């Protein structure tokens, strides 16, 4: 068959290139050391210049090529002309060449809803920056850099893996494709390693850009927030009877841990996570047979008019979702009602 690939494949392929551009912006702002931090609702809810520029880049680039789609970005920004150097026109060729799942082959542009988190893990991004720029002997890691860094720096820069760019594509209320760029992937590897990577997936087609792995044996490794915890969150984690608990930043990062066999469940019994945090991760997780729901086991919807807050928490797994749902304490179910 000739002609251009189906709309959804063109959109995902643009989103891939746009997410890479946003990742480059996120690296550049960190390198500059001028983060331009603004508190949104408080000290644990921040916005930086990287969040602002990356969102401008993503939204302007996608809406220029797909003028009828609805795009919902995390950051509230004044509507102004976006600098031309922030526009990305590229499309990932390997995505254009994949065959589109039949159910997505004839979708209408005006019914797409794209959820954008230009920088997920902003809290950890700012902490890593503080660490790096207060130690003058240390450079921001780049290809070929010396890896013999002081121990304290190695610790604080571990935070950079928490940072991701999330572009989630929804149709009919469902997350049907997702792109995650991890701008600092490989930064601790040193010489010769390519910095940054992009993962993407579509239920019915598969997920790409990483090696799918499961946690070995029946170990329950729970991953949860490191900077937005409270008693309900920790009570719920404990109720899973985990063998191990990991506390890291970012919703995107935690879903990567699930699909790479580093964690068995992402448990967050709190209303802080939003639709732009979960749409792209959910699509990738579903593409490999995983599940993302609220604490009751109910799916979230991603229509343009839904409430942004995931008020009933986030529970995500690659396997055995029902076990984790069954362990959620009554106190959590009472406190966090499904929509
Ligand atoms: P975390 O696991 O703490 O990194 O949270 C995952 C995502 O949800 C990040 O984008 C956070 O900014 C967001 N989030 C979670 N809890 C809160 C909260 N209490 N206030 C603001 N954002 C939150
Ligand atoms: Mg986020
Ligand atoms: Mg964000």
mmCIF file of C-alpha atoms and ligand atoms in Angstrom:
data_model
loop_
_atom_site.group_PDB
_atom_site.id
_atom_site.type_symbol
_atom_site.label_atom_id
_atom_site.label_comp_id
_atom_site.label_asym_id
_atom_site.label_seq_id
_atom_site.Cartn_x
_atom_site.Cartn_y
_atom_site.Cartn_z
ATOM 1 C CA UNK A 1 0.000 0.000 0.000
ATOM 2 C CA UNK A 2 1.340 3.440 -0.838
ATOM 3 C CA UNK A 3 0.634 6.825 0.735
ATOM 4 C CA UNK A 4 1.591 8.316 4.047
ATOM 5 C CA UNK A 5 1.514 6.237 7.259
ATOM 6 C CA UNK A 6 -1.613 6.471 9.451
ATOM 7 C CA UNK A 7 -1.994 9.657 11.493
ATOM 8 C CA UNK A 8 -1.276 7.986 14.821
ATOM 9 C CA UNK A 9 2.063 6.641 13.565
ATOM 10 C CA UNK A 10 3.018 10.081 12.284
ATOM 11 C CA UNK A 11 2.040 11.621 15.616
ATOM 12 C CA UNK A 12 4.057 9.109 17.669
ATOM 13 C CA UNK A 13 7.011 9.490 15.338
ATOM 14 C CA UNK A 14 6.937 13.279 15.761
ATOM 15 C CA UNK A 15 6.480 12.911 19.524
ATOM 16 C CA UNK A 16 9.638 10.768 19.595
ATOM 17 C CA UNK A 17 11.763 13.468 17.910
ATOM 18 C CA UNK A 18 10.130 16.221 19.933
ATOM 19 C CA UNK A 19 10.839 14.357 23.202
ATOM 20 C CA UNK A 20 14.507 14.039 22.185
ATOM 21 C CA UNK A 21 14.697 17.777 21.546
ATOM 22 C CA UNK A 22 13.081 18.435 24.942
ATOM 23 C CA UNK A 23 15.629 16.101 26.560
ATOM 24 C CA UNK A 24 18.441 18.108 24.980
ATOM 25 C CA UNK A 25 16.912 21.307 26.398
ATOM 26 C CA UNK A 26 16.739 19.717 29.859
ATOM 27 C CA UNK A 27 20.460 18.813 29.653
ATOM 28 C CA UNK A 28 21.425 22.262 28.414
ATOM 29 C CA UNK A 29 19.655 24.118 31.218
ATOM 30 C CA UNK A 30 21.296 21.857 33.824
ATOM 31 C CA UNK A 31 24.659 22.515 32.242
ATOM 32 C CA UNK A 32 24.103 26.285 32.386
ATOM 33 C CA UNK A 33 23.444 26.137 36.134
ATOM 34 C CA UNK A 34 20.766 28.848 35.743
ATOM 35 C CA UNK A 35 17.627 26.896 36.603
ATOM 36 C CA UNK A 36 15.241 29.818 37.179
ATOM 37 C CA UNK A 37 13.309 27.919 39.863
ATOM 38 C CA UNK A 38 9.727 28.978 40.650
ATOM 39 C CA UNK A 39 7.631 27.460 43.458
ATOM 40 C CA UNK A 40 4.169 26.503 42.225
ATOM 41 C CA UNK A 41 2.068 25.237 45.161
ATOM 42 C CA UNK A 42 5.085 24.983 47.507
ATOM 43 C CA UNK A 43 8.704 23.903 47.955
ATOM 44 C CA UNK A 44 7.947 20.378 46.726
ATOM 45 C CA UNK A 45 6.137 21.568 43.611
ATOM 46 C CA UNK A 46 8.670 23.387 41.443
ATOM 47 C CA UNK A 47 9.054 24.680 37.922
ATOM 48 C CA UNK A 48 12.376 25.514 36.247
ATOM 49 C CA UNK A 49 13.455 27.148 33.012
ATOM 50 C CA UNK A 50 13.881 23.619 31.643
ATOM 51 C CA UNK A 51 10.212 22.769 32.384
ATOM 52 C CA UNK A 52 9.140 25.990 30.639
ATOM 53 C CA UNK A 53 11.340 25.723 27.553
ATOM 54 C CA UNK A 54 10.747 21.995 27.102
ATOM 55 C CA UNK A 55 6.973 22.456 27.279
ATOM 56 C CA UNK A 56 7.085 25.346 24.795
ATOM 57 C CA UNK A 57 9.173 23.228 22.464
ATOM 58 C CA UNK A 58 6.924 20.159 22.686
ATOM 59 C CA UNK A 59 3.595 21.961 22.411
ATOM 60 C CA UNK A 60 4.582 24.374 19.641
ATOM 61 C CA UNK A 61 6.281 21.647 17.585
ATOM 62 C CA UNK A 62 3.374 19.209 17.807
ATOM 63 C CA UNK A 63 0.644 21.779 17.255
ATOM 64 C CA UNK A 64 2.416 23.195 14.203
ATOM 65 C CA UNK A 65 2.372 19.790 12.510
ATOM 66 C CA UNK A 66 -0.960 18.590 13.966
ATOM 67 C CA UNK A 67 -3.018 21.781 14.397
ATOM 68 C CA UNK A 68 -6.274 20.038 15.386
ATOM 69 C CA UNK A 69 -5.075 17.895 18.287
ATOM 70 C CA UNK A 70 -5.676 18.948 21.885
ATOM 71 C CA UNK A 71 -2.446 19.310 23.865
ATOM 72 C CA UNK A 72 -2.493 19.604 27.654
ATOM 73 C CA UNK A 73 0.824 20.511 29.266
ATOM 74 C CA UNK A 74 1.646 20.578 32.956
ATOM 75 C CA UNK A 75 2.984 24.124 33.088
ATOM 76 C CA UNK A 76 0.796 27.221 32.956
ATOM 77 C CA UNK A 77 2.680 29.533 30.621
ATOM 78 C CA UNK A 78 1.782 32.897 29.104
ATOM 79 C CA UNK A 79 0.755 32.416 25.494
ATOM 80 C CA UNK A 80 3.559 33.942 23.492
ATOM 81 C CA UNK A 81 5.364 33.285 20.246
ATOM 82 C CA UNK A 82 7.730 30.333 20.693
ATOM 83 C CA UNK A 83 11.349 30.858 19.588
ATOM 84 C CA UNK A 84 12.054 29.208 16.240
ATOM 85 C CA UNK A 85 15.091 27.350 17.619
ATOM 86 C CA UNK A 86 12.752 25.479 19.994
ATOM 87 C CA UNK A 87 10.747 23.967 17.138
ATOM 88 C CA UNK A 88 11.475 20.351 16.197
ATOM 89 C CA UNK A 89 10.345 19.156 12.771
ATOM 90 C CA UNK A 90 11.875 15.679 12.780
ATOM 91 C CA UNK A 91 10.068 12.351 12.752
ATOM 92 C CA UNK A 92 11.544 9.012 13.827
ATOM 93 C CA UNK A 93 11.806 6.942 10.668
ATOM 94 C CA UNK A 94 11.707 3.577 12.457
ATOM 95 C CA UNK A 95 8.276 4.417 13.874
ATOM 96 C CA UNK A 96 6.888 5.478 10.492
ATOM 97 C CA UNK A 97 7.886 2.072 9.169
ATOM 98 C CA UNK A 98 6.053 0.017 11.814
ATOM 99 C CA UNK A 99 2.671 -1.361 10.912
ATOM 100 C CA UNK A 100 -0.145 0.367 12.734
ATOM 101 C CA UNK A 101 -2.537 -1.779 14.830
ATOM 102 C CA UNK A 102 -5.775 -2.005 12.817
ATOM 103 C CA UNK A 103 -7.908 -0.449 15.551
ATOM 104 C CA UNK A 104 -5.831 2.776 15.382
ATOM 105 C CA UNK A 105 -5.513 3.083 11.636
ATOM 106 C CA UNK A 106 -8.309 5.568 10.986
ATOM 107 C CA UNK A 107 -8.411 8.008 13.868
ATOM 108 C CA UNK A 108 -9.505 11.648 13.613
ATOM 109 C CA UNK A 109 -6.944 14.350 14.325
ATOM 110 C CA UNK A 110 -9.375 16.515 16.295
ATOM 111 C CA UNK A 111 -10.080 13.709 18.770
ATOM 112 C CA UNK A 112 -6.502 13.151 19.908
ATOM 113 C CA UNK A 113 -5.516 14.410 23.357
ATOM 114 C CA UNK A 114 -1.805 14.692 24.096
ATOM 115 C CA UNK A 115 -0.684 14.915 27.732
ATOM 116 C CA UNK A 116 2.706 16.563 28.221
ATOM 117 C CA UNK A 117 4.969 16.506 31.258
ATOM 118 C CA UNK A 118 7.961 18.444 29.920
ATOM 119 C CA UNK A 119 10.113 17.444 32.889
ATOM 120 C CA UNK A 120 9.035 14.765 35.327
ATOM 121 C CA UNK A 121 11.136 14.680 38.497
ATOM 122 C CA UNK A 122 11.734 18.440 38.732
ATOM 123 C CA UNK A 123 12.405 18.228 42.474
ATOM 124 C CA UNK A 124 15.243 15.750 41.890
ATOM 125 C CA UNK A 125 16.512 17.780 38.914
ATOM 126 C CA UNK A 126 16.919 20.854 41.127
ATOM 127 C CA UNK A 127 18.621 18.852 43.875
ATOM 128 C CA UNK A 128 21.055 17.296 41.412
ATOM 129 C CA UNK A 129 21.837 20.729 40.001
ATOM 130 C CA UNK A 130 22.531 22.155 43.467
ATOM 131 C CA UNK A 131 24.855 19.266 44.165
ATOM 132 C CA UNK A 132 26.728 19.528 40.873
ATOM 133 C CA UNK A 133 27.169 23.268 40.780
ATOM 134 C CA UNK A 134 28.317 23.510 44.389
ATOM 135 C CA UNK A 135 31.258 21.216 43.664
ATOM 136 C CA UNK A 136 33.436 23.184 41.350
ATOM 137 C CA UNK A 137 35.795 20.335 40.496
ATOM 138 C CA UNK A 138 32.960 18.361 38.979
ATOM 139 C CA UNK A 139 31.645 18.885 35.466
ATOM 140 C CA UNK A 140 28.179 17.904 34.284
ATOM 141 C CA UNK A 141 28.826 14.451 32.837
ATOM 142 C CA UNK A 142 29.172 14.259 29.093
ATOM 143 C CA UNK A 143 30.497 11.766 26.609
ATOM 144 C CA UNK A 144 34.089 10.882 27.348
ATOM 145 C CA UNK A 145 34.131 12.560 30.760
ATOM 146 C CA UNK A 146 36.300 11.309 33.571
ATOM 147 C CA UNK A 147 34.248 9.066 35.849
ATOM 148 C CA UNK A 148 36.484 9.364 38.934
ATOM 149 C CA UNK A 149 34.226 11.692 40.892
ATOM 150 C CA UNK A 150 34.015 12.225 44.653
ATOM 151 C CA UNK A 151 31.676 9.791 46.389
ATOM 152 C CA UNK A 152 29.226 12.474 47.552
ATOM 153 C CA UNK A 153 28.806 13.683 43.990
ATOM 154 C CA UNK A 154 28.158 10.190 42.716
ATOM 155 C CA UNK A 155 25.372 9.952 45.296
ATOM 156 C CA UNK A 156 23.656 13.213 44.505
ATOM 157 C CA UNK A 157 23.974 12.844 40.766
ATOM 158 C CA UNK A 158 22.180 9.491 40.980
ATOM 159 C CA UNK A 159 19.133 11.731 40.996
ATOM 160 C CA UNK A 160 19.539 12.586 37.321
ATOM 161 C CA UNK A 161 18.148 9.210 36.272
ATOM 162 C CA UNK A 162 14.864 10.252 37.921
ATOM 163 C CA UNK A 163 14.320 12.910 35.261
ATOM 164 C CA UNK A 164 12.175 12.152 32.190
ATOM 165 C CA UNK A 165 10.175 13.926 29.487
ATOM 166 C CA UNK A 166 6.688 12.422 29.050
ATOM 167 C CA UNK A 167 4.428 12.668 25.996
ATOM 168 C CA UNK A 168 1.253 10.595 26.326
ATOM 169 C CA UNK A 169 -1.185 10.181 23.436
ATOM 170 C CA UNK A 170 -4.830 9.471 24.246
ATOM 171 C CA UNK A 171 -7.843 8.703 22.090
ATOM 172 C CA UNK A 172 -11.369 7.943 23.237
ATOM 173 C CA UNK A 173 -10.194 8.417 26.836
ATOM 174 C CA UNK A 174 -7.542 5.700 26.586
ATOM 175 C CA UNK A 175 -3.747 6.022 26.601
ATOM 176 C CA UNK A 176 -2.902 4.594 23.160
ATOM 177 C CA UNK A 177 0.752 5.566 22.816
ATOM 178 C CA UNK A 178 3.510 6.959 24.971
ATOM 179 C CA UNK A 179 7.007 8.363 24.582
ATOM 180 C CA UNK A 180 9.476 8.740 27.453
ATOM 181 C CA UNK A 181 12.832 10.451 27.017
ATOM 182 C CA UNK A 182 15.379 9.960 29.796
ATOM 183 C CA UNK A 183 17.886 12.763 29.103
ATOM 184 C CA UNK A 184 20.665 11.654 31.451
ATOM 185 C CA UNK A 185 20.533 7.910 30.817
ATOM 186 C CA UNK A 186 24.099 6.506 30.813
ATOM 187 C CA UNK A 187 25.670 9.580 32.373
ATOM 188 C CA UNK A 188 27.474 7.478 34.956
ATOM 189 C CA UNK A 189 28.858 5.062 32.378
ATOM 190 C CA UNK A 190 31.480 7.470 31.051
ATOM 191 C CA UNK A 191 33.586 7.292 27.910
ATOM 192 C CA UNK A 192 31.881 6.278 24.684
ATOM 193 C CA UNK A 193 28.398 5.888 26.162
ATOM 194 C CA UNK A 194 25.549 7.623 24.349
ATOM 195 C CA UNK A 195 23.835 10.071 26.687
ATOM 196 C CA UNK A 196 20.035 9.861 26.920
ATOM 197 C CA UNK A 197 17.490 7.431 25.486
ATOM 198 C CA UNK A 198 13.906 7.326 24.309
ATOM 199 C CA UNK A 199 11.401 4.599 25.134
ATOM 200 C CA UNK A 200 8.043 4.358 23.392
ATOM 201 C CA UNK A 201 5.151 1.989 23.107
ATOM 202 C CA UNK A 202 1.666 1.354 21.819
ATOM 203 C CA UNK A 203 -0.709 -1.312 23.151
ATOM 204 C CA UNK A 204 -1.224 -3.778 20.305
ATOM 205 C CA UNK A 205 2.155 -2.997 18.764
ATOM 206 C CA UNK A 206 4.734 -3.339 21.537
ATOM 207 C CA UNK A 207 7.284 -1.227 23.379
ATOM 208 C CA UNK A 208 10.748 -0.246 22.208
ATOM 209 C CA UNK A 209 13.957 1.443 23.318
ATOM 210 C CA UNK A 210 14.658 -0.835 26.275
ATOM 211 C CA UNK A 211 15.038 -4.507 27.148
ATOM 212 C CA UNK A 212 11.912 -5.892 28.855
ATOM 213 C CA UNK A 213 12.806 -7.684 32.111
ATOM 214 C CA UNK A 214 10.883 -8.984 35.099
ATOM 215 C CA UNK A 215 11.959 -8.973 38.736
ATOM 216 C CA UNK A 216 13.447 -12.428 39.337
ATOM 217 C CA UNK A 217 11.453 -14.954 41.369
ATOM 218 C CA UNK A 218 8.500 -13.803 43.433
ATOM 219 C CA UNK A 219 10.251 -10.876 45.050
ATOM 220 C CA UNK A 220 8.039 -7.909 45.797
ATOM 221 C CA UNK A 221 10.104 -4.793 45.188
ATOM 222 C CA UNK A 222 7.958 -1.699 45.695
ATOM 223 C CA UNK A 223 9.003 1.622 44.194
ATOM 224 C CA UNK A 224 7.477 4.816 45.545
ATOM 225 C CA UNK A 225 7.999 8.568 45.911
ATOM 226 C CA UNK A 226 11.074 10.004 47.651
ATOM 227 C CA UNK A 227 9.853 13.576 48.027
ATOM 228 C CA UNK A 228 6.030 13.414 48.303
ATOM 229 C CA UNK A 229 5.506 10.883 51.058
ATOM 230 C CA UNK A 230 3.106 10.853 54.006
ATOM 231 C CA UNK A 231 1.654 8.326 56.440
ATOM 232 C CA UNK A 232 -0.962 7.018 54.011
ATOM 233 C CA UNK A 233 1.725 6.483 51.364
ATOM 234 C CA UNK A 234 4.021 4.552 53.712
ATOM 235 C CA UNK A 235 1.171 2.547 55.300
ATOM 236 C CA UNK A 236 0.114 1.415 51.855
ATOM 237 C CA UNK A 237 3.667 0.452 50.867
ATOM 238 C CA UNK A 238 4.017 -1.574 54.098
ATOM 239 C CA UNK A 239 0.702 -3.349 53.438
ATOM 240 C CA UNK A 240 2.179 -4.837 50.243
ATOM 241 C CA UNK A 241 4.611 -6.800 52.468
ATOM 242 C CA UNK A 242 7.525 -5.828 50.262
ATOM 243 C CA UNK A 243 10.879 -7.594 50.352
ATOM 244 C CA UNK A 244 12.417 -4.271 49.383
ATOM 245 C CA UNK A 245 11.321 -0.633 49.001
ATOM 246 C CA UNK A 246 12.920 1.827 46.577
ATOM 247 C CA UNK A 247 12.288 5.566 46.929
ATOM 248 C CA UNK A 248 12.969 7.504 43.755
ATOM 249 C CA UNK A 249 11.593 10.566 41.983
ATOM 250 C CA UNK A 250 9.442 10.706 38.869
ATOM 251 C CA UNK A 251 6.458 8.731 37.616
ATOM 252 C CA UNK A 252 8.192 8.037 34.284
ATOM 253 C CA UNK A 253 11.300 6.781 36.049
ATOM 254 C CA UNK A 254 9.280 4.418 38.225
ATOM 255 C CA UNK A 255 7.534 2.887 35.203
ATOM 256 C CA UNK A 256 10.965 2.357 33.608
ATOM 257 C CA UNK A 257 11.952 0.466 36.766
ATOM 258 C CA UNK A 258 8.901 -1.791 36.300
ATOM 259 C CA UNK A 259 9.618 -2.677 32.678
ATOM 260 C CA UNK A 260 13.332 -3.188 33.297
ATOM 261 C CA UNK A 261 12.826 -5.634 36.173
ATOM 262 C CA UNK A 262 14.062 -3.309 38.927
ATOM 263 C CA UNK A 263 10.709 -3.034 40.711
ATOM 264 C CA UNK A 264 7.532 -5.148 40.850
ATOM 265 C CA UNK A 265 5.025 -2.439 41.779
ATOM 266 C CA UNK A 266 4.772 1.363 41.816
ATOM 267 C CA UNK A 267 2.632 2.241 44.818
ATOM 268 C CA UNK A 268 1.570 5.850 45.471
ATOM 269 C CA UNK A 269 -1.448 6.228 47.749
ATOM 270 C CA UNK A 270 -1.752 9.990 47.440
ATOM 271 C CA UNK A 271 -3.489 12.433 45.097
ATOM 272 C CA UNK A 272 -0.376 14.334 43.856
ATOM 273 C CA UNK A 273 0.179 12.614 40.501
ATOM 274 C CA UNK A 274 -1.545 14.100 37.424
ATOM 275 C CA UNK A 275 -2.731 12.811 34.035
ATOM 276 C CA UNK A 276 0.454 14.041 32.304
ATOM 277 C CA UNK A 277 2.473 11.917 34.769
ATOM 278 C CA UNK A 278 0.622 8.703 33.952
ATOM 279 C CA UNK A 279 -0.568 8.841 30.316
ATOM 280 C CA UNK A 280 2.736 8.034 28.538
ATOM 281 C CA UNK A 281 3.906 5.572 31.218
ATOM 282 C CA UNK A 282 0.542 3.790 31.161
ATOM 283 C CA UNK A 283 0.642 3.325 27.368
ATOM 284 C CA UNK A 284 4.146 1.824 27.512
ATOM 285 C CA UNK A 285 3.270 -0.389 30.460
ATOM 286 C CA UNK A 286 0.089 -1.645 28.751
ATOM 287 C CA UNK A 287 2.062 -2.347 25.589
ATOM 288 C CA UNK A 288 4.048 -4.987 27.505
ATOM 289 C CA UNK A 289 1.101 -6.471 29.391
ATOM 290 C CA UNK A 290 1.329 -4.356 32.553
ATOM 291 C CA UNK A 291 -1.356 -2.296 34.242
ATOM 292 C CA UNK A 292 -1.756 1.182 35.757
ATOM 293 C CA UNK A 293 -4.822 1.985 37.854
ATOM 294 C CA UNK A 294 -5.909 3.935 40.914
ATOM 295 C CA UNK A 295 -5.635 2.282 44.354
ATOM 296 C CA UNK A 296 -9.029 0.609 43.835
ATOM 297 C CA UNK A 297 -7.865 -1.065 40.634
ATOM 298 C CA UNK A 298 -9.939 1.272 38.429
ATOM 299 C CA UNK A 299 -8.538 2.697 35.197
ATOM 300 C CA UNK A 300 -8.045 6.427 34.705
ATOM 301 C CA UNK A 301 -9.438 8.175 31.629
ATOM 302 C CA UNK A 302 -7.528 10.695 29.538
ATOM 303 C CA UNK A 303 -10.278 12.637 27.748
ATOM 304 C CA UNK A 304 -9.616 16.370 27.269
ATOM 305 C CA UNK A 305 -12.130 17.365 29.956
ATOM 306 C CA UNK A 306 -11.029 15.058 32.816
ATOM 307 C CA UNK A 307 -9.765 16.306 36.155
ATOM 308 C CA UNK A 308 -5.978 16.612 35.995
ATOM 309 C CA UNK A 309 -5.332 15.122 39.433
ATOM 310 C CA UNK A 310 -5.127 11.325 39.823
ATOM 311 C CA UNK A 311 -7.002 11.711 43.112
ATOM 312 C CA UNK A 312 -7.281 8.017 43.912
ATOM 313 C CA UNK A 313 -3.534 7.368 43.738
ATOM 314 C CA UNK A 314 -1.408 5.318 41.368
ATOM 315 C CA UNK A 315 -0.835 1.579 41.421
ATOM 316 C CA UNK A 316 1.211 0.184 38.527
ATOM 317 C CA UNK A 317 2.635 -3.270 37.916
ATOM 318 C CA UNK A 318 4.085 -5.364 35.134
ATOM 319 C CA UNK A 319 2.532 -8.562 36.566
ATOM 320 C CA UNK A 320 0.260 -9.667 39.460
ATOM 321 C CA UNK A 321 -1.756 -6.451 39.619
ATOM 322 C CA UNK A 322 -4.580 -8.169 41.486
ATOM 323 C CA UNK A 323 -2.309 -9.138 44.376
ATOM 324 C CA UNK A 324 -1.322 -5.502 44.961
ATOM 325 C CA UNK A 325 -4.922 -4.250 44.626
ATOM 326 C CA UNK A 326 -6.021 -6.849 47.169
ATOM 327 C CA UNK A 327 -3.430 -5.609 49.707
ATOM 328 C CA UNK A 328 -4.466 -1.920 49.655
ATOM 329 C CA UNK A 329 -5.596 -1.045 53.209
ATOM 330 C CA UNK A 330 -9.183 -0.010 53.896
ATOM 331 C CA UNK A 331 -7.935 3.333 55.259
ATOM 332 C CA UNK A 332 -6.442 4.126 51.833
ATOM 333 C CA UNK A 333 -9.606 3.111 49.962
ATOM 334 C CA UNK A 334 -11.606 5.348 52.303
ATOM 335 C CA UNK A 335 -9.279 8.321 51.926
ATOM 336 C CA UNK A 336 -8.805 8.110 48.149
ATOM 337 C CA UNK A 337 -12.113 7.769 46.325
ATOM 338 C CA UNK A 338 -12.250 6.766 42.652
ATOM 339 C CA UNK A 339 -13.582 9.471 40.292
HETATM 340 P P1 LIG B 1 7.194 11.546 42.746
HETATM 341 O O1 LIG B 1 7.123 10.075 42.774
HETATM 342 O O2 LIG B 1 7.159 12.157 44.106
HETATM 343 O O3 LIG B 1 8.338 12.049 41.924
HETATM 344 O O4 LIG B 1 5.856 12.027 42.035
HETATM 345 C C1 LIG B 1 5.509 11.657 40.708
HETATM 346 C C2 LIG B 1 4.895 12.862 39.990
HETATM 347 O O5 LIG B 1 3.752 13.311 40.706
HETATM 348 C C3 LIG B 1 5.822 14.056 39.886
HETATM 349 O O6 LIG B 1 5.552 14.734 38.699
HETATM 350 C C4 LIG B 1 5.439 14.902 41.049
HETATM 351 O O7 LIG B 1 5.696 16.264 40.817
HETATM 352 C C5 LIG B 1 3.937 14.645 41.150
HETATM 353 N N1 LIG B 1 3.506 14.749 42.543
HETATM 354 C C6 LIG B 1 3.311 13.744 43.419
HETATM 355 N N2 LIG B 1 2.909 14.206 44.624
HETATM 356 C C7 LIG B 1 2.853 15.538 44.506
HETATM 357 C C8 LIG B 1 2.489 16.588 45.381
HETATM 358 N N3 LIG B 1 2.115 16.360 46.642
HETATM 359 N N4 LIG B 1 2.555 17.861 44.900
HETATM 360 C C9 LIG B 1 2.920 18.109 43.620
HETATM 361 N N5 LIG B 1 3.272 17.156 42.744
HETATM 362 C C10 LIG B 1 3.232 15.893 43.170
HETATM 363 MG MG1 LIG B 2 5.586 14.886 36.662
HETATM 364 MG MG1 LIG B 3 6.764 18.023 35.357
#
